Coordinates of N, CA and C in Angstrom, one line a residue:
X280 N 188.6 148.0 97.6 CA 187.7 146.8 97.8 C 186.3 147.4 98.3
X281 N 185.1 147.0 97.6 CA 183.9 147.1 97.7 C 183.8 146.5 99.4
X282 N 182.8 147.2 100.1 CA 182.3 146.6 101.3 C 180.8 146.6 100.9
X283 N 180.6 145.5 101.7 CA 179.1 145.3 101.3 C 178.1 145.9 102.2
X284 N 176.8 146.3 101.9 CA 176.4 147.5 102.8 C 175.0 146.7 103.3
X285 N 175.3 147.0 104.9 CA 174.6 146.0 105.6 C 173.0 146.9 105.4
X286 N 171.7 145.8 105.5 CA 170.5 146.6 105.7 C 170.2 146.6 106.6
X287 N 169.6 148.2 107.0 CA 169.3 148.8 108.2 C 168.0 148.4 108.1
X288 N 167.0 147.6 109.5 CA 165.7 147.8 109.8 C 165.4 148.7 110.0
X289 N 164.1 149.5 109.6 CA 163.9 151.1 110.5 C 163.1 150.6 111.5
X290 N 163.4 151.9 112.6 CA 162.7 151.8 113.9 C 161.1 152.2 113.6
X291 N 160.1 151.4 114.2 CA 159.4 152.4 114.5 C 159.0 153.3 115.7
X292 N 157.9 154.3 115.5 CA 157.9 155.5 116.7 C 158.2 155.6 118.3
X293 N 157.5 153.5 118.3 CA 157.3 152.9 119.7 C 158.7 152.0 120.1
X294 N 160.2 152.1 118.7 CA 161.2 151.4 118.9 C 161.1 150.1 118.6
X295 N 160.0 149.5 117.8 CA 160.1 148.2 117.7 C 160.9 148.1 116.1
X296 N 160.8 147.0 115.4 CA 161.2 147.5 113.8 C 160.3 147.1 113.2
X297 N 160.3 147.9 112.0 CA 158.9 148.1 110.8 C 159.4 146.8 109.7
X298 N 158.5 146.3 109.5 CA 158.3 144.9 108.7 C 157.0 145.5 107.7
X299 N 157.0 145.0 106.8 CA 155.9 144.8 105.8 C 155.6 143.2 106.1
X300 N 154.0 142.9 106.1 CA 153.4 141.5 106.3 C 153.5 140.5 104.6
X301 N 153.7 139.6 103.9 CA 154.0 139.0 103.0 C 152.3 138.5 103.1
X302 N 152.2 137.9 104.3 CA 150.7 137.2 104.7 C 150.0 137.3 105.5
X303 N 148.7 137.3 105.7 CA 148.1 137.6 106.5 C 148.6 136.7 107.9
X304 N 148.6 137.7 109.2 CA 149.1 137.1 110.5 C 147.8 137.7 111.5
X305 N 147.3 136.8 112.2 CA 146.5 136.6 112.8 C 146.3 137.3 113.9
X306 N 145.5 138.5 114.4 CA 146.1 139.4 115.6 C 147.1 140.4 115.6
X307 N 147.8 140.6 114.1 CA 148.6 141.3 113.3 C 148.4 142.4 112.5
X308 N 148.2 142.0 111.4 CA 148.0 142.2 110.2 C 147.4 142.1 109.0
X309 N 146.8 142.7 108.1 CA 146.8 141.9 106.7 C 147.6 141.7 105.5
X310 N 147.9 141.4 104.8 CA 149.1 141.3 103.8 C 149.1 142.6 103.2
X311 N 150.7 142.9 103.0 CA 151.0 144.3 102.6 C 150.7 145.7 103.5
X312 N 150.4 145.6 104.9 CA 150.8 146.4 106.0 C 152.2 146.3 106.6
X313 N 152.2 147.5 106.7 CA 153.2 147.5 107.4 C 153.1 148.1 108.4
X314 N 153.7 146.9 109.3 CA 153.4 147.0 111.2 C 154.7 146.7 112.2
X315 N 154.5 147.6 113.0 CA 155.7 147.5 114.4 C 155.4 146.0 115.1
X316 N 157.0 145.5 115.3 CA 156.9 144.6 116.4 C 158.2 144.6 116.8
X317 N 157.7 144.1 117.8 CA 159.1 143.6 118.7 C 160.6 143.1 118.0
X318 N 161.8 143.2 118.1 CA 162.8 142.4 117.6 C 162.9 140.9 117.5
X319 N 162.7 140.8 118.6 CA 162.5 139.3 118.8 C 161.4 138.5 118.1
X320 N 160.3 139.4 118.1 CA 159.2 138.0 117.4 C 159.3 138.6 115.5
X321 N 160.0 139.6 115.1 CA 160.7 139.7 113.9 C 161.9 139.2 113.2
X322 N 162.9 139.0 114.0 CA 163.7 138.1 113.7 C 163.3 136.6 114.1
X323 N 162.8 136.3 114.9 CA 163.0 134.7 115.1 C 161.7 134.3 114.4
X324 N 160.6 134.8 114.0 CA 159.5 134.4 113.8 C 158.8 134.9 112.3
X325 N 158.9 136.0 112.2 CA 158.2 136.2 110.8 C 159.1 136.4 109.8
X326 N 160.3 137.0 110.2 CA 161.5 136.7 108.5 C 161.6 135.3 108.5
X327 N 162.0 134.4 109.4 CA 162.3 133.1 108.9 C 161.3 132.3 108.5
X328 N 159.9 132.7 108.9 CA 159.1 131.9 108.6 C 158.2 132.6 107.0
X329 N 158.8 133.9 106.7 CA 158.8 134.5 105.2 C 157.3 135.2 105.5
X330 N 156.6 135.3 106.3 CA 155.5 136.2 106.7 C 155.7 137.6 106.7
X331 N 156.7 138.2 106.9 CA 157.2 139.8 106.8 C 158.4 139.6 105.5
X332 N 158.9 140.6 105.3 CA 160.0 141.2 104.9 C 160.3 142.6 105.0
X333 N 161.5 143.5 104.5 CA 162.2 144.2 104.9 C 161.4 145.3 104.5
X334 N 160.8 146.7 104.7 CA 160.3 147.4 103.8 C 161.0 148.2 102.6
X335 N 161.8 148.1 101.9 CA 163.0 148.5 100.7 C 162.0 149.0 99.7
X336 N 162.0 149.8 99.1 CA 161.9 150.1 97.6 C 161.4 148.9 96.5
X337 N 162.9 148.0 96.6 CA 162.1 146.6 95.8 C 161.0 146.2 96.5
X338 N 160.9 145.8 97.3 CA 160.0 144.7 98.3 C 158.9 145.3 97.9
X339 N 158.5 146.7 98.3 CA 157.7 147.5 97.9 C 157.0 146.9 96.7
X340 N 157.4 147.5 95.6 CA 157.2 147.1 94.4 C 157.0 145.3 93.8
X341 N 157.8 145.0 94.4 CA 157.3 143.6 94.4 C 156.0 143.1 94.8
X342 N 155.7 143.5 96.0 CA 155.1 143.2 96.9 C 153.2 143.6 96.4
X343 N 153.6 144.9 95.6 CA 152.1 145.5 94.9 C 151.8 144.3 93.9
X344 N 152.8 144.3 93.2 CA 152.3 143.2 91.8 C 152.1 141.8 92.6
X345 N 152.7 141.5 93.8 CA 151.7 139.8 94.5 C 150.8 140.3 94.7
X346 N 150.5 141.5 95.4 CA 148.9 141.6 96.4 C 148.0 141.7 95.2
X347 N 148.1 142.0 93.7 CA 147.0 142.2 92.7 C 147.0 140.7 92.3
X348 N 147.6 139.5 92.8 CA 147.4 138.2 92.1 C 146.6 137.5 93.5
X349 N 147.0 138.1 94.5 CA 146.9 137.3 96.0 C 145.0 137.6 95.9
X350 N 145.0 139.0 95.5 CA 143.6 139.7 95.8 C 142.6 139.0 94.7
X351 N 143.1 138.7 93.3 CA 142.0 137.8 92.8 C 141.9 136.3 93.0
X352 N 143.2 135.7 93.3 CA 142.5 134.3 94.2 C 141.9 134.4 95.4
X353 N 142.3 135.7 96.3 CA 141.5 135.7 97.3 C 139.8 136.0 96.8
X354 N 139.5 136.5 95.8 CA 138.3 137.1 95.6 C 137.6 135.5 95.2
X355 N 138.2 134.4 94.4 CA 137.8 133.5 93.7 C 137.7 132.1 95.1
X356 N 138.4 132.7 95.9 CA 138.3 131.7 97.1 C 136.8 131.9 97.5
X357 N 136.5 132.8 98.0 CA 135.9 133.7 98.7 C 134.3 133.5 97.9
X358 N 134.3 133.3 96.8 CA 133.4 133.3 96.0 C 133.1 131.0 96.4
X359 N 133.9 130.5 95.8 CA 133.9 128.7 96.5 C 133.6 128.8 97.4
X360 N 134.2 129.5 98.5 CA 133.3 129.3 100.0 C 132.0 129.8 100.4
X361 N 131.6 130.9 99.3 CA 129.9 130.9 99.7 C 129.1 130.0 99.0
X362 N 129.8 129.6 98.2 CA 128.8 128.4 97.3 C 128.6 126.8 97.8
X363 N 130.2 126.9 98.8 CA 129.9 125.9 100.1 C 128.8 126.0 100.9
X364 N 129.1 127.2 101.8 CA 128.0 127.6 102.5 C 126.7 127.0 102.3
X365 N 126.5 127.3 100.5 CA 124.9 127.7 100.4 C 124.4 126.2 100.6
X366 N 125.7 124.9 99.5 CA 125.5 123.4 100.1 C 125.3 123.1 101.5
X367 N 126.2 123.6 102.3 CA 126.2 123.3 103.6 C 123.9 123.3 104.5
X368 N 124.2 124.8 104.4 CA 123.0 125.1 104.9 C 122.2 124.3 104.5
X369 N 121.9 123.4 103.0 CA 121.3 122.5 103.1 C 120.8 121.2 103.1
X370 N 122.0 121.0 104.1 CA 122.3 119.5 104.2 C 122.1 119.1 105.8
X371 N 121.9 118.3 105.9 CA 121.3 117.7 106.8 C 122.4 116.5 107.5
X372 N 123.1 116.5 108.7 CA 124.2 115.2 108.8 C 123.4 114.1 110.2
X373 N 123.7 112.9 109.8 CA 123.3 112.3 110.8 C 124.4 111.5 111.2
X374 N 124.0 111.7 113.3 CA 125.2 110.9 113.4 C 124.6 110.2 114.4
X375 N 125.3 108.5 114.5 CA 124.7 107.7 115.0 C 125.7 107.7 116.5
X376 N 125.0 107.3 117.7 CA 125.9 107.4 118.9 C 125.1 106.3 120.0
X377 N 126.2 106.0 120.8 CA 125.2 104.9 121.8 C 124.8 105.8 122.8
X378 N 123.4 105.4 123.4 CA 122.7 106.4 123.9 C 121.7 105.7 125.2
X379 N 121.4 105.9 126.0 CA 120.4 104.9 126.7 C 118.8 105.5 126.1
X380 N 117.7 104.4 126.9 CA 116.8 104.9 126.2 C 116.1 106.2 126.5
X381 N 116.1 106.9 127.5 CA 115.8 109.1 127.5 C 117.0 109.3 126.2
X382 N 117.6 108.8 125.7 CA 118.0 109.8 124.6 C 119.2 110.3 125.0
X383 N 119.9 110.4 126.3 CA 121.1 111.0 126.5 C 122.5 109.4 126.2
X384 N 123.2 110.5 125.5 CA 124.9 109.9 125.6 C 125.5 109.4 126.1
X385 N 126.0 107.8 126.1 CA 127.3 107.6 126.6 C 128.3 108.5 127.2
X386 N 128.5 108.9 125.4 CA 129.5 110.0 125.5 C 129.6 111.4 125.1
X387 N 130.0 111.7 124.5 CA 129.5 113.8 123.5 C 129.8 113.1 122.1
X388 N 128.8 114.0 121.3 CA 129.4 114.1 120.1 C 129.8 115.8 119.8
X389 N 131.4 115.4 119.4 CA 131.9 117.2 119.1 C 132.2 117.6 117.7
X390 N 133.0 118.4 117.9 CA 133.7 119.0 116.5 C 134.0 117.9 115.5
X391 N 134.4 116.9 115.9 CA 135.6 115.8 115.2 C 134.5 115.0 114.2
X392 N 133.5 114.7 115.7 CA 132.8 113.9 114.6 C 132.0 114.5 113.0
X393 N 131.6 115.7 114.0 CA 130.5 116.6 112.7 C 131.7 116.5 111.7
X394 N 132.6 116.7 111.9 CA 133.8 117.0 110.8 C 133.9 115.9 109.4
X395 N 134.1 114.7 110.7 CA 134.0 113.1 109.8 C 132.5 113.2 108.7
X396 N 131.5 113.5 109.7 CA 130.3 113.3 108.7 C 130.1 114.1 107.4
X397 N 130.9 115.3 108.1 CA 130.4 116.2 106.9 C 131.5 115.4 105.2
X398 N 132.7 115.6 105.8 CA 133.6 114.8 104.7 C 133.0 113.8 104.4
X399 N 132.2 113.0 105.0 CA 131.5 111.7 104.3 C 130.6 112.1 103.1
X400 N 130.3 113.1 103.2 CA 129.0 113.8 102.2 C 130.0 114.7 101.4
X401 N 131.5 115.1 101.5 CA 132.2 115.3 99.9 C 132.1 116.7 100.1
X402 N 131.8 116.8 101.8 CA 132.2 118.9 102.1 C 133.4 118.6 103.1
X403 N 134.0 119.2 102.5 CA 135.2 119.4 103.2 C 135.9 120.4 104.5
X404 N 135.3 119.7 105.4 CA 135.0 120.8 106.5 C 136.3 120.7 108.0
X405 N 137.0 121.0 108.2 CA 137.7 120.3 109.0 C 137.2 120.8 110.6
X406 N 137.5 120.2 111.7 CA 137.1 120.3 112.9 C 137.5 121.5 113.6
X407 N 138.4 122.3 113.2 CA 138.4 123.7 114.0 C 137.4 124.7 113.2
X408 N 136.7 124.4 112.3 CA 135.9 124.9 111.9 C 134.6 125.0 112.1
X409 N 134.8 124.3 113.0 CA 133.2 123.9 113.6 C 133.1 124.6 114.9
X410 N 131.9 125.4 115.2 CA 131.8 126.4 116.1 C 130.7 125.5 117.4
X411 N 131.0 124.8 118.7 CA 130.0 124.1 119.3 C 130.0 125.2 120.6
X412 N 128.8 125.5 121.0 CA 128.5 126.0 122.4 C 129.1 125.0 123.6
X413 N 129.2 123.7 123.1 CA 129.0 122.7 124.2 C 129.3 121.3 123.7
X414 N 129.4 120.6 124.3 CA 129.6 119.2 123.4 C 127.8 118.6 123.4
X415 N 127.8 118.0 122.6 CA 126.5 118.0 122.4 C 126.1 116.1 123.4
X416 N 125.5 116.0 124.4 CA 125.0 114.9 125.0 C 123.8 114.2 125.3
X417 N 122.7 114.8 124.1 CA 121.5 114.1 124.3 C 120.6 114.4 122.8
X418 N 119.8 112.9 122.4 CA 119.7 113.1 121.1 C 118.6 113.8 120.5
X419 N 118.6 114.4 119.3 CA 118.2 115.3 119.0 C 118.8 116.5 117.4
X420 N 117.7 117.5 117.3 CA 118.2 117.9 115.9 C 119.1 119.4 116.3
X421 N 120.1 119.2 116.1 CA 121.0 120.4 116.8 C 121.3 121.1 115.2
X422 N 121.2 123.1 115.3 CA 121.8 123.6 114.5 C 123.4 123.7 114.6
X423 N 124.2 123.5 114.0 CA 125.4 124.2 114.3 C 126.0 124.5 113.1
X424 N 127.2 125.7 114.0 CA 127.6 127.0 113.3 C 129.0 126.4 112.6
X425 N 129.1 126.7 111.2 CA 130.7 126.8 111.1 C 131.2 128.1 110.5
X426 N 132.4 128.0 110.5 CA 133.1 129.3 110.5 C 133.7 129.0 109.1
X427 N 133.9 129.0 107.7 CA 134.7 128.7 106.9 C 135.9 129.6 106.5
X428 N 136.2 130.5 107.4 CA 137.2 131.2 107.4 C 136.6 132.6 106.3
X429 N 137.6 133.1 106.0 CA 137.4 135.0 105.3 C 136.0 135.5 105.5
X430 N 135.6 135.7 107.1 CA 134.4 135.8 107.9 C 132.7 135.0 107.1
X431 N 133.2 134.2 106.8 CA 131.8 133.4 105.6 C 131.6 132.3 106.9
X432 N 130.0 132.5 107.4 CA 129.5 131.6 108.6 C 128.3 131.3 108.0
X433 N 128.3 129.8 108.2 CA 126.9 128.8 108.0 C 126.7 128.1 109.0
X434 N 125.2 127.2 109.0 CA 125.0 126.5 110.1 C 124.6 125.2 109.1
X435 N 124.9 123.9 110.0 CA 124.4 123.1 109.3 C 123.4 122.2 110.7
X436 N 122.6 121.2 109.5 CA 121.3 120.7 111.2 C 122.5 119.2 111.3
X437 N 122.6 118.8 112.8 CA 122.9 117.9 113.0 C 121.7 117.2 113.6
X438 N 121.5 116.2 113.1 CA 120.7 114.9 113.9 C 121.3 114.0 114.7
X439 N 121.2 113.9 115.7 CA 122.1 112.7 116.9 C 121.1 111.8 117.1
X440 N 121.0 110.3 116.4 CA 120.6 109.8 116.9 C 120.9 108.3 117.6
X441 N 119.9 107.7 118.1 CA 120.2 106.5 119.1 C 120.4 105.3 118.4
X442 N 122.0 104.8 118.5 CA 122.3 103.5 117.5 C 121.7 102.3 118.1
X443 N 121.1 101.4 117.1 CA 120.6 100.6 117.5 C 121.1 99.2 118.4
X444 N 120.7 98.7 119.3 CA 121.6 97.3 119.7 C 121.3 96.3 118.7
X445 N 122.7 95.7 118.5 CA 122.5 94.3 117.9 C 122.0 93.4 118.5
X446 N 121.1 92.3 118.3 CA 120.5 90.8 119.2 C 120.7 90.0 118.9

């Protein structure tokens, strides 16, 4: 009777086990390295969540033929997101806020809102993408930064200004 032959993780030099990355992990890796970690955040965390796998021969070879399909959507992403950018930079968002009359805030305007406004204008920008020094509290034409991820950074102008009272 055949036994079935269990797969060995190999160690690496520092004792942790050697994983190949499936996806890029943040503080990690990029896809298709292969990097030491701990047992624990390898079994509980990146095989079950399919971010690593085993380094084998197949995997290997598998793994070449995704990174040649991964690398031209990543190229075609990457190419959409500067063409955002270049929209971004030149748009202009205005946001209305209650304000006394010097111009300062009730309250802040932050990430969430610029987020909302931008999506109102059909850019799709979500709020951790939005880079603030500060919450913004008095009105006025503020630049700010966003981050659209695969290191591609724009600024867009925010306008804050004083909503009007109703009478």
């Amino acid at each position: 009777m055949a036994t079935k032959q269990r797969q060995q993780i190999r160690k690496g030099p520092h004792g942790g086990m050697q994983l190949v990355l499936t996806e890029d992990v943040p503080h990690l890796g990029q896809q298709g390295q292969v990097v030491e970690v701990k047992g624990g955040y390898g079994r509980n965390y990146l095989l079950p969540n399919g971010l690593a796998t085993i380094p084998t021969e197949h995997n290997m070879r598998l793994l070449a033929r995704y990174q040649e399909r991964v690398q031209q959507a990543r190229e075609a992403k990457i190419a959409d997101l500067k063409v955002l950018a270049e929209q971004i930079a030149r748009t202009t968002v205005t946001i209305t806020a209650i304000a006394n009359e010097e111009g300062h805030l009730y309250g802040s305007v932050g990430a969430p809102e610029i987020s909302k406004a931008l999506k109102a204008q059909n850019l799709n920008i979500e709020p951790e993408m939005v880079r603030l020094e500060g919450p913004i509290k008095e009105c006025a034409l503020y630049a700010v930064k966003l981050h659209l991820g695969h290191d591609i950074e724009t600024e867009v102008k925010v306008l804050v200004v004083r909503q009007e009272e109703k009478s």
